[in-house]
GROMACS .gro file of C-alpha atoms in nm:
model
  390
    1UNK     CA    1   2.666 -11.623 -15.412
    2UNK     CA    2   2.723 -11.962 -15.578
    3UNK     CA    3   2.830 -12.229 -15.334
    4UNK     CA    4   3.209 -12.261 -15.320
    5UNK     CA    5   3.381 -12.562 -15.473
    6UNK     CA    6   3.727 -12.713 -15.436
    7UNK     CA    7   3.976 -12.516 -15.646
    8UNK     CA    8   4.083 -12.668 -15.977
    9UNK     CA    9   4.446 -12.761 -16.039
   10UNK     CA   10   4.620 -12.704 -16.371
   11UNK     CA   11   4.713 -13.018 -16.567
   12UNK     CA   12   5.071 -13.137 -16.593
   13UNK     CA   13   5.230 -12.994 -16.910
   14UNK     CA   14   5.353 -13.216 -17.191
   15UNK     CA   15   5.626 -13.194 -17.453
   16UNK     CA   16   5.933 -12.974 -17.474
   17UNK     CA   17   6.049 -12.709 -17.718
   18UNK     CA   18   6.180 -12.854 -18.043
   19UNK     CA   19   6.013 -13.193 -17.998
   20UNK     CA   20   5.669 -13.283 -18.144
   21UNK     CA   21   5.412 -13.382 -17.882
   22UNK     CA   22   5.259 -13.727 -17.920
   23UNK     CA   23   4.906 -13.694 -18.054
   24UNK     CA   24   4.742 -13.871 -17.759
   25UNK     CA   25   4.935 -13.655 -17.512
   26UNK     CA   26   4.836 -13.339 -17.695
   27UNK     CA   27   4.468 -13.436 -17.697
   28UNK     CA   28   4.466 -13.525 -17.327
   29UNK     CA   29   4.645 -13.204 -17.232
   30UNK     CA   30   4.419 -12.981 -17.440
   31UNK     CA   31   4.106 -13.141 -17.296
   32UNK     CA   32   4.237 -13.102 -16.940
   33UNK     CA   33   4.358 -12.746 -17.001
   34UNK     CA   34   4.023 -12.650 -17.154
   35UNK     CA   35   3.836 -12.786 -16.853
   36UNK     CA   36   4.076 -12.607 -16.618
   37UNK     CA   37   4.034 -12.281 -16.809
   38UNK     CA   38   3.655 -12.293 -16.785
   39UNK     CA   39   3.653 -12.387 -16.417
   40UNK     CA   40   3.916 -12.127 -16.332
   41UNK     CA   41   3.707 -11.855 -16.501
   42UNK     CA   42   3.410 -11.950 -16.285
   43UNK     CA   43   3.631 -11.955 -15.974
   44UNK     CA   44   3.767 -11.610 -16.053
   45UNK     CA   45   3.416 -11.473 -16.096
   46UNK     CA   46   3.325 -11.601 -15.748
   47UNK     CA   47   3.649 -11.469 -15.599
   48UNK     CA   48   3.600 -11.128 -15.761
   49UNK     CA   49   3.248 -11.108 -15.621
   50UNK     CA   50   3.367 -11.208 -15.275
   51UNK     CA   51   3.662 -10.966 -15.287
   52UNK     CA   52   3.436 -10.674 -15.378
   53UNK     CA   53   3.220 -10.752 -15.075
   54UNK     CA   54   3.517 -10.803 -14.842
   55UNK     CA   55   3.633 -10.537 -14.593
   56UNK     CA   56   3.988 -10.616 -14.722
   57UNK     CA   57   3.886 -10.523 -15.077
   58UNK     CA   58   4.180 -10.288 -15.139
   59UNK     CA   59   4.435 -10.541 -15.015
   60UNK     CA   60   4.289 -10.814 -15.237
   61UNK     CA   61   4.259 -10.611 -15.557
   62UNK     CA   62   4.618 -10.672 -15.674
   63UNK     CA   63   4.600 -11.051 -15.658
   64UNK     CA   64   4.254 -11.053 -15.818
   65UNK     CA   65   4.376 -10.835 -16.107
   66UNK     CA   66   4.688 -11.046 -16.157
   67UNK     CA   67   4.475 -11.363 -16.151
   68UNK     CA   68   4.243 -11.219 -16.416
   69UNK     CA   69   4.540 -11.112 -16.633
   70UNK     CA   70   4.698 -11.457 -16.605
   71UNK     CA   71   4.371 -11.625 -16.697
   72UNK     CA   72   4.336 -11.402 -17.004
   73UNK     CA   73   4.690 -11.484 -17.121
   74UNK     CA   74   4.638 -11.857 -17.065
   75UNK     CA   75   4.300 -11.845 -17.241
   76UNK     CA   76   4.448 -11.672 -17.546
   77UNK     CA   77   4.734 -11.924 -17.563
   78UNK     CA   78   4.483 -12.210 -17.528
   79UNK     CA   79   4.292 -12.075 -17.829
   80UNK     CA   80   4.615 -12.081 -18.032
   81UNK     CA   81   4.683 -12.437 -17.918
   82UNK     CA   82   4.336 -12.550 -18.023
   83UNK     CA   83   4.375 -12.380 -18.361
   84UNK     CA   84   4.712 -12.550 -18.416
   85UNK     CA   85   4.575 -12.888 -18.305
   86UNK     CA   86   4.299 -12.849 -18.568
   87UNK     CA   87   4.070 -13.117 -18.425
   88UNK     CA   88   4.345 -13.379 -18.442
   89UNK     CA   89   4.460 -13.303 -18.796
   90UNK     CA   90   4.792 -13.158 -18.674
   91UNK     CA   91   5.096 -13.312 -18.840
   92UNK     CA   92   5.451 -13.340 -18.707
   93UNK     CA   93   5.531 -12.972 -18.771
   94UNK     CA   94   5.209 -12.860 -18.602
   95UNK     CA   95   5.271 -13.084 -18.300
   96UNK     CA   96   5.620 -12.936 -18.267
   97UNK     CA   97   5.454 -12.594 -18.279
   98UNK     CA   98   5.228 -12.707 -17.994
   99UNK     CA   99   5.539 -12.767 -17.782
  100UNK     CA  100   5.667 -12.420 -17.864
  101UNK     CA  101   5.332 -12.265 -17.770
  102UNK     CA  102   5.322 -12.453 -17.440
  103UNK     CA  103   5.679 -12.383 -17.332
  104UNK     CA  104   5.734 -12.048 -17.503
  105UNK     CA  105   5.680 -11.722 -17.320
  106UNK     CA  106   5.351 -11.542 -17.292
  107UNK     CA  107   5.354 -11.183 -17.167
  108UNK     CA  108   5.095 -11.090 -16.906
  109UNK     CA  109   5.044 -10.716 -16.856
  110UNK     CA  110   5.038 -10.643 -16.484
  111UNK     CA  111   5.079 -10.358 -16.242
  112UNK     CA  112   5.421 -10.409 -16.080
  113UNK     CA  113   5.269 -10.314 -15.744
  114UNK     CA  114   5.049 -10.623 -15.771
  115UNK     CA  115   5.334 -10.861 -15.694
  116UNK     CA  116   5.535 -10.642 -15.466
  117UNK     CA  117   5.827 -10.672 -15.708
  118UNK     CA  118   5.959 -10.442 -15.979
  119UNK     CA  119   5.862 -10.596 -16.312
  120UNK     CA  120   6.020 -10.450 -16.626
  121UNK     CA  121   5.773 -10.243 -16.827
  122UNK     CA  122   5.485 -10.387 -16.627
  123UNK     CA  123   5.504 -10.723 -16.804
  124UNK     CA  124   5.538 -11.064 -16.642
  125UNK     CA  125   5.689 -11.306 -16.894
  126UNK     CA  126   5.622 -11.669 -16.803
  127UNK     CA  127   5.559 -11.996 -16.983
  128UNK     CA  128   5.211 -12.145 -17.003
  129UNK     CA  129   5.280 -12.403 -16.728
  130UNK     CA  130   5.425 -12.131 -16.503
  131UNK     CA  131   5.124 -11.909 -16.564
  132UNK     CA  132   4.893 -12.196 -16.472
  133UNK     CA  133   5.087 -12.277 -16.154
  134UNK     CA  134   5.096 -11.911 -16.057
  135UNK     CA  135   4.721 -11.892 -16.116
  136UNK     CA  136   4.669 -12.197 -15.893
  137UNK     CA  137   4.882 -12.040 -15.621
  138UNK     CA  138   4.704 -11.705 -15.638
  139UNK     CA  139   4.359 -11.861 -15.635
  140UNK     CA  140   4.456 -12.081 -15.343
  141UNK     CA  141   4.572 -11.779 -15.145
  142UNK     CA  142   4.261 -11.580 -15.233
  143UNK     CA  143   4.029 -11.865 -15.136
  144UNK     CA  144   4.204 -11.892 -14.802
  145UNK     CA  145   4.191 -11.516 -14.734
  146UNK     CA  146   3.826 -11.503 -14.832
  147UNK     CA  147   3.738 -11.824 -14.642
  148UNK     CA  148   3.582 -11.984 -14.951
  149UNK     CA  149   3.714 -12.340 -14.904
  150UNK     CA  150   3.428 -12.560 -14.784
  151UNK     CA  151   3.467 -12.736 -14.452
  152UNK     CA  152   3.343 -13.062 -14.606
  153UNK     CA  153   3.628 -13.073 -14.859
  154UNK     CA  154   3.832 -13.394 -14.846
  155UNK     CA  155   4.098 -13.315 -14.587
  156UNK     CA  156   4.323 -13.600 -14.697
  157UNK     CA  157   4.316 -13.470 -15.054
  158UNK     CA  158   4.397 -13.118 -14.939
  159UNK     CA  159   4.694 -13.248 -14.743
  160UNK     CA  160   4.816 -13.444 -15.046
  161UNK     CA  161   4.793 -13.132 -15.260
  162UNK     CA  162   4.972 -12.934 -14.991
  163UNK     CA  163   5.257 -13.186 -14.980
  164UNK     CA  164   5.283 -13.177 -15.361
  165UNK     CA  165   5.293 -12.798 -15.348
  166UNK     CA  166   5.577 -12.809 -15.094
  167UNK     CA  167   5.778 -13.024 -15.335
  168UNK     CA  168   5.713 -12.781 -15.620
  169UNK     CA  169   5.832 -12.501 -15.394
  170UNK     CA  170   6.144 -12.703 -15.310
  171UNK     CA  171   6.228 -12.727 -15.680
  172UNK     CA  172   6.178 -12.353 -15.720
  173UNK     CA  173   6.400 -12.274 -15.421
  174UNK     CA  174   6.675 -12.486 -15.575
  175UNK     CA  175   6.669 -12.257 -15.879
  176UNK     CA  176   6.710 -11.940 -15.670
  177UNK     CA  177   7.058 -11.786 -15.707
  178UNK     CA  178   7.276 -11.772 -15.397
  179UNK     CA  179   7.214 -11.469 -15.183
  180UNK     CA  180   6.961 -11.316 -14.944
  181UNK     CA  181   6.665 -11.415 -15.162
  182UNK     CA  182   6.770 -11.781 -15.162
  183UNK     CA  183   6.835 -11.777 -14.789
  184UNK     CA  184   6.497 -11.622 -14.714
  185UNK     CA  185   6.314 -11.867 -14.940
  186UNK     CA  186   6.498 -12.158 -14.778
  187UNK     CA  187   6.390 -12.045 -14.431
  188UNK     CA  188   6.028 -12.012 -14.543
  189UNK     CA  189   6.040 -12.354 -14.710
  190UNK     CA  190   6.187 -12.517 -14.399
  191UNK     CA  191   5.914 -12.369 -14.182
  192UNK     CA  192   5.642 -12.467 -14.428
  193UNK     CA  193   5.778 -12.819 -14.466
  194UNK     CA  194   5.777 -12.862 -14.090
  195UNK     CA  195   5.421 -12.731 -14.063
  196UNK     CA  196   5.293 -12.966 -14.334
  197UNK     CA  197   5.479 -13.263 -14.185
  198UNK     CA  198   5.317 -13.190 -13.847
  199UNK     CA  199   4.973 -13.158 -14.008
  200UNK     CA  200   5.006 -13.491 -14.190
  201UNK     CA  201   5.132 -13.664 -13.877
  202UNK     CA  202   4.859 -13.521 -13.654
  203UNK     CA  203   4.592 -13.612 -13.909
  204UNK     CA  204   4.720 -13.970 -13.926
  205UNK     CA  205   4.688 -13.990 -13.547
  206UNK     CA  206   4.327 -13.877 -13.572
  207UNK     CA  207   4.369 -13.517 -13.456
  208UNK     CA  208   4.139 -13.246 -13.592
  209UNK     CA  209   4.367 -13.034 -13.811
  210UNK     CA  210   4.098 -12.873 -14.027
  211UNK     CA  211   4.144 -12.533 -13.867
  212UNK     CA  212   4.520 -12.533 -13.926
  213UNK     CA  213   4.520 -12.637 -14.292
  214UNK     CA  214   4.406 -12.304 -14.444
  215UNK     CA  215   4.699 -12.117 -14.289
  216UNK     CA  216   4.948 -12.364 -14.435
  217UNK     CA  217   4.774 -12.349 -14.773
  218UNK     CA  218   4.793 -11.972 -14.772
  219UNK     CA  219   5.165 -11.966 -14.688
  220UNK     CA  220   5.239 -12.232 -14.952
  221UNK     CA  221   5.048 -12.035 -15.214
  222UNK     CA  222   5.226 -11.710 -15.126
  223UNK     CA  223   5.570 -11.872 -15.128
  224UNK     CA  224   5.511 -12.047 -15.460
  225UNK     CA  225   5.377 -11.725 -15.610
  226UNK     CA  226   5.678 -11.525 -15.490
  227UNK     CA  227   5.923 -11.780 -15.629
  228UNK     CA  228   5.752 -11.804 -15.968
  229UNK     CA  229   5.741 -11.426 -15.999
  230UNK     CA  230   6.103 -11.401 -15.888
  231UNK     CA  231   6.218 -11.655 -16.147
  232UNK     CA  232   6.022 -11.479 -16.420
  233UNK     CA  233   6.164 -11.142 -16.315
  234UNK     CA  234   6.522 -11.272 -16.330
  235UNK     CA  235   6.466 -11.416 -16.675
  236UNK     CA  236   6.312 -11.089 -16.786
  237UNK     CA  237   6.610 -10.895 -16.651
  238UNK     CA  238   6.850 -11.115 -16.849
  239UNK     CA  239   6.652 -11.046 -17.165
  240UNK     CA  240   6.616 -10.672 -17.109
  241UNK     CA  241   6.930 -10.572 -17.296
  242UNK     CA  242   6.843 -10.788 -17.597
  243UNK     CA  243   6.487 -10.654 -17.595
  244UNK     CA  244   6.616 -10.298 -17.578
  245UNK     CA  245   6.845 -10.354 -17.877
  246UNK     CA  246   6.561 -10.505 -18.079
  247UNK     CA  247   6.319 -10.228 -17.985
  248UNK     CA  248   6.580  -9.963 -18.064
  249UNK     CA  249   6.632 -10.107 -18.413
  250UNK     CA  250   6.256 -10.117 -18.471
  251UNK     CA  251   6.215  -9.757 -18.358
  252UNK     CA  252   6.504  -9.647 -18.577
  253UNK     CA  253   6.332  -9.802 -18.880
  254UNK     CA  254   5.997  -9.648 -18.782
  255UNK     CA  255   6.160  -9.309 -18.738
  256UNK     CA  256   6.319  -9.317 -19.083
  257UNK     CA  257   5.988  -9.415 -19.247
  258UNK     CA  258   5.798  -9.152 -19.050
  259UNK     CA  259   6.041  -8.875 -19.146
  260UNK     CA  260   5.978  -8.964 -19.510
  261UNK     CA  261   5.602  -8.951 -19.446
  262UNK     CA  262   5.636  -8.613 -19.272
  263UNK     CA  263   5.840  -8.472 -19.562
  264UNK     CA  264   5.574  -8.591 -19.805
  265UNK     CA  265   5.295  -8.439 -19.597
  266UNK     CA  266   5.471  -8.101 -19.571
  267UNK     CA  267   5.538  -8.101 -19.946
  268UNK     CA  268   5.182  -8.195 -20.043
  269UNK     CA  269   4.961  -8.016 -19.788
  270UNK     CA  270   4.923  -7.682 -19.614
  271UNK     CA  271   4.883  -7.628 -19.335
  272UNK     CA  272   5.066  -7.951 -19.252
  273UNK     CA  273   5.118  -8.087 -18.900
  274UNK     CA  274   5.439  -7.969 -18.740
  275UNK     CA  275   5.521  -8.247 -18.495
  276UNK     CA  276   5.883  -8.333 -18.433
  277UNK     CA  277   5.983  -8.687 -18.526
  278UNK     CA  278   6.208  -8.813 -18.245
  279UNK     CA  279   6.541  -8.974 -18.333
  280UNK     CA  280   6.610  -9.280 -18.119
  281UNK     CA  281   6.981  -9.238 -18.188
  282UNK     CA  282   6.974  -8.944 -17.946
  283UNK     CA  283   6.934  -9.196 -17.661
  284UNK     CA  284   7.278  -9.340 -17.731
  285UNK     CA  285   7.367  -9.712 -17.728
  286UNK     CA  286   7.195  -9.966 -17.504
  287UNK     CA  287   7.369  -9.967 -17.164
  288UNK     CA  288   7.489 -10.282 -16.989
  289UNK     CA  289   7.386 -10.210 -16.629
  290UNK     CA  290   7.049 -10.371 -16.545
  291UNK     CA  291   6.905 -10.062 -16.377
  292UNK     CA  292   7.022  -9.842 -16.663
  293UNK     CA  293   6.868 -10.080 -16.916
  294UNK     CA  294   6.534 -10.056 -16.737
  295UNK     CA  295   6.547  -9.675 -16.755
  296UNK     CA  296   6.652  -9.701 -17.120
  297UNK     CA  297   6.348  -9.917 -17.196
  298UNK     CA  298   6.127  -9.652 -17.037
  299UNK     CA  299   6.278  -9.389 -17.268
  300UNK     CA  300   6.230  -9.620 -17.567
  301UNK     CA  301   5.862  -9.649 -17.476
  302UNK     CA  302   5.839  -9.269 -17.469
  303UNK     CA  303   5.998  -9.250 -17.815
  304UNK     CA  304   5.752  -9.512 -17.940
  305UNK     CA  305   5.455  -9.312 -17.813
  306UNK     CA  306   5.590  -8.992 -17.971
  307UNK     CA  307   5.638  -9.170 -18.304
  308UNK     CA  308   5.284  -9.303 -18.288
  309UNK     CA  309   5.148  -8.955 -18.216
  310UNK     CA  310   5.343  -8.802 -18.505
  311UNK     CA  311   5.243  -9.083 -18.741
  312UNK     CA  312   4.876  -9.034 -18.656
  313UNK     CA  313   4.898  -8.659 -18.719
  314UNK     CA  314   5.075  -8.678 -19.056
  315UNK     CA  315   4.879  -8.976 -19.185
  316UNK     CA  316   4.546  -8.821 -19.079
  317UNK     CA  317   4.620  -8.508 -19.282
  318UNK     CA  318   4.694  -8.714 -19.593
  319UNK     CA  319   4.389  -8.930 -19.529
  320UNK     CA  320   4.170  -8.618 -19.506
  321UNK     CA  321   4.275  -8.514 -19.855
  322UNK     CA  322   4.176  -8.857 -19.988
  323UNK     CA  323   3.850  -8.842 -19.793
  324UNK     CA  324   3.763  -8.503 -19.948
  325UNK     CA  325   3.825  -8.644 -20.295
  326UNK     CA  326   3.604  -8.940 -20.213
  327UNK     CA  327   3.325  -8.713 -20.094
  328UNK     CA  328   3.347  -8.512 -20.417
  329UNK     CA  329   3.308  -8.833 -20.618
  330UNK     CA  330   3.004  -8.935 -20.415
  331UNK     CA  331   2.842  -8.590 -20.441
  332UNK     CA  332   2.913  -8.585 -20.814
  333UNK     CA  333   2.734  -8.917 -20.861
  334UNK     CA  334   2.439  -8.785 -20.661
  335UNK     CA  335   2.429  -8.465 -20.867
  336UNK     CA  336   2.435  -8.660 -21.193
  337UNK     CA  337   2.122  -8.847 -21.089
  338UNK     CA  338   1.933  -8.549 -20.946
  339UNK     CA  339   1.797  -8.403 -21.271
  340UNK     CA  340   1.939  -8.057 -21.198
  341UNK     CA  341   1.882  -7.765 -21.435
  342UNK     CA  342   2.172  -7.667 -21.656
  343UNK     CA  343   2.263  -7.353 -21.461
  344UNK     CA  344   2.270  -7.543 -21.128
  345UNK     CA  345   2.471  -7.824 -21.285
  346UNK     CA  346   2.713  -7.566 -21.422
  347UNK     CA  347   2.756  -7.406 -21.080
  348UNK     CA  348   2.829  -7.746 -20.927
  349UNK     CA  349   3.073  -7.834 -21.202
  350UNK     CA  350   3.265  -7.513 -21.135
  351UNK     CA  351   3.275  -7.581 -20.759
  352UNK     CA  352   3.391  -7.935 -20.824
  353UNK     CA  353   3.663  -7.819 -21.064
  354UNK     CA  354   3.799  -7.574 -20.810
  355UNK     CA  355   3.795  -7.834 -20.533
  356UNK     CA  356   3.967  -8.097 -20.748
  357UNK     CA  357   4.226  -7.845 -20.866
  358UNK     CA  358   4.299  -7.742 -20.509
  359UNK     CA  359   4.327  -8.100 -20.383
  360UNK     CA  360   4.552  -8.186 -20.675
  361UNK     CA  361   4.788  -7.892 -20.625
  362UNK     CA  362   5.119  -7.921 -20.438
  363UNK     CA  363   5.092  -7.816 -20.168
  364UNK     CA  364   4.713  -7.841 -20.144
  365UNK     CA  365   4.539  -7.586 -19.923
  366UNK     CA  366   4.330  -7.813 -19.701
  367UNK     CA  367   4.130  -7.530 -19.547
  368UNK     CA  368   4.026  -7.400 -19.892
  369UNK     CA  369   3.954  -7.753 -20.012
  370UNK     CA  370   3.732  -7.819 -19.709
  371UNK     CA  371   3.538  -7.498 -19.779
  372UNK     CA  372   3.493  -7.583 -20.148
  373UNK     CA  373   3.371  -7.937 -20.074
  374UNK     CA  374   3.135  -7.802 -19.807
  375UNK     CA  375   3.003  -7.542 -20.054
  376UNK     CA  376   2.949  -7.814 -20.316
  377UNK     CA  377   2.759  -8.026 -20.064
  378UNK     CA  378   2.546  -7.734 -19.943
  379UNK     CA  379   2.462  -7.614 -20.296
  380UNK     CA  380   2.369  -7.966 -20.405
  381UNK     CA  381   2.146  -8.008 -20.100
  382UNK     CA  382   1.970  -7.677 -20.164
  383UNK     CA  383   1.900  -7.766 -20.528
  384UNK     CA  384   1.777  -8.112 -20.432
  385UNK     CA  385   1.543  -7.961 -20.170
  386UNK     CA  386   1.385  -7.750 -20.445
  387UNK     CA  387   1.330  -8.040 -20.680
  388UNK     CA  388   1.617  -7.946 -20.907
  389UNK     CA  389   1.497  -7.589 -20.972
  390UNK     CA  390   1.700  -7.280 -20.883
   0.00000   0.00000   0.00000
């Protein structure tokens, strides 16, 4: 395995939504984010390799998968940022768009079991800076659990990073709503703060604290991860009702268009598919209760899948008719250049006429049309094999 290195740390974000980023700030951030992205990918490859070889493989899989999903989302957003930056040719509007891309939401598809929390529809919606911080926290925890941090790493630097992480956690705890979650996070923060303070003090007095640092790093990473996920989950819950209303309207429009497609297919083809087109109106209005909204979203997803299945069936039948016509055109061109005798050409012309008539009728008998096109193809092949003679 490649020798372990000190984990990378995501760069500080720049800009804010609605305000263009200064060109020099955008360039510096993109360069730092690109370097972080590349190093993080290499770190994840090492962590994945180590996790697969670890006896705790099953327990580590969730965090590894979430880390990979976060990296993918960050990488895709980075590509959009680079495209918008356009090698420094970005104007004011483009630099404002950079701010929106940095601070806007990016959805990371995850298994809810990965985080130990219930995430709506399996999606974790966080901003780019939050995704980077969560990635840092997850990688830090994984490195600690897999014992990948080198002993020779600069202890003073690790303690500085640990103190900075405690302050980030403090800011996150302040955003927690009052209640059991806030109380629990406060207790964990107080304990962590005390541990880090003791570590810094003991290190300044010359004590060997190297063996105690990984435990504190692991707890800091877990606490920061839990708080970031919790904040994202709360935001997602607040947006659930709005998302459900939007999705319901989209499905209603899809359903109306699909019913028109199904009517056309039934009128023009036989046998036509006979799949029911679900009506999203049957679900009723979007509820207000958070738990009910989550269940409603699940039902909307089921309606979406059913609409997709029905669309595929009806559109495929219509596409087959067009494909049969296309094959007839291609076979006809081949026949015209094959030098067939008049009687063979006449036979083919009759087969083609019947096939075209059938495909042009309403409703067209697809089974008969398939047989006629297949007969045309087979007859043409047999004449070609005999050099154009019957």
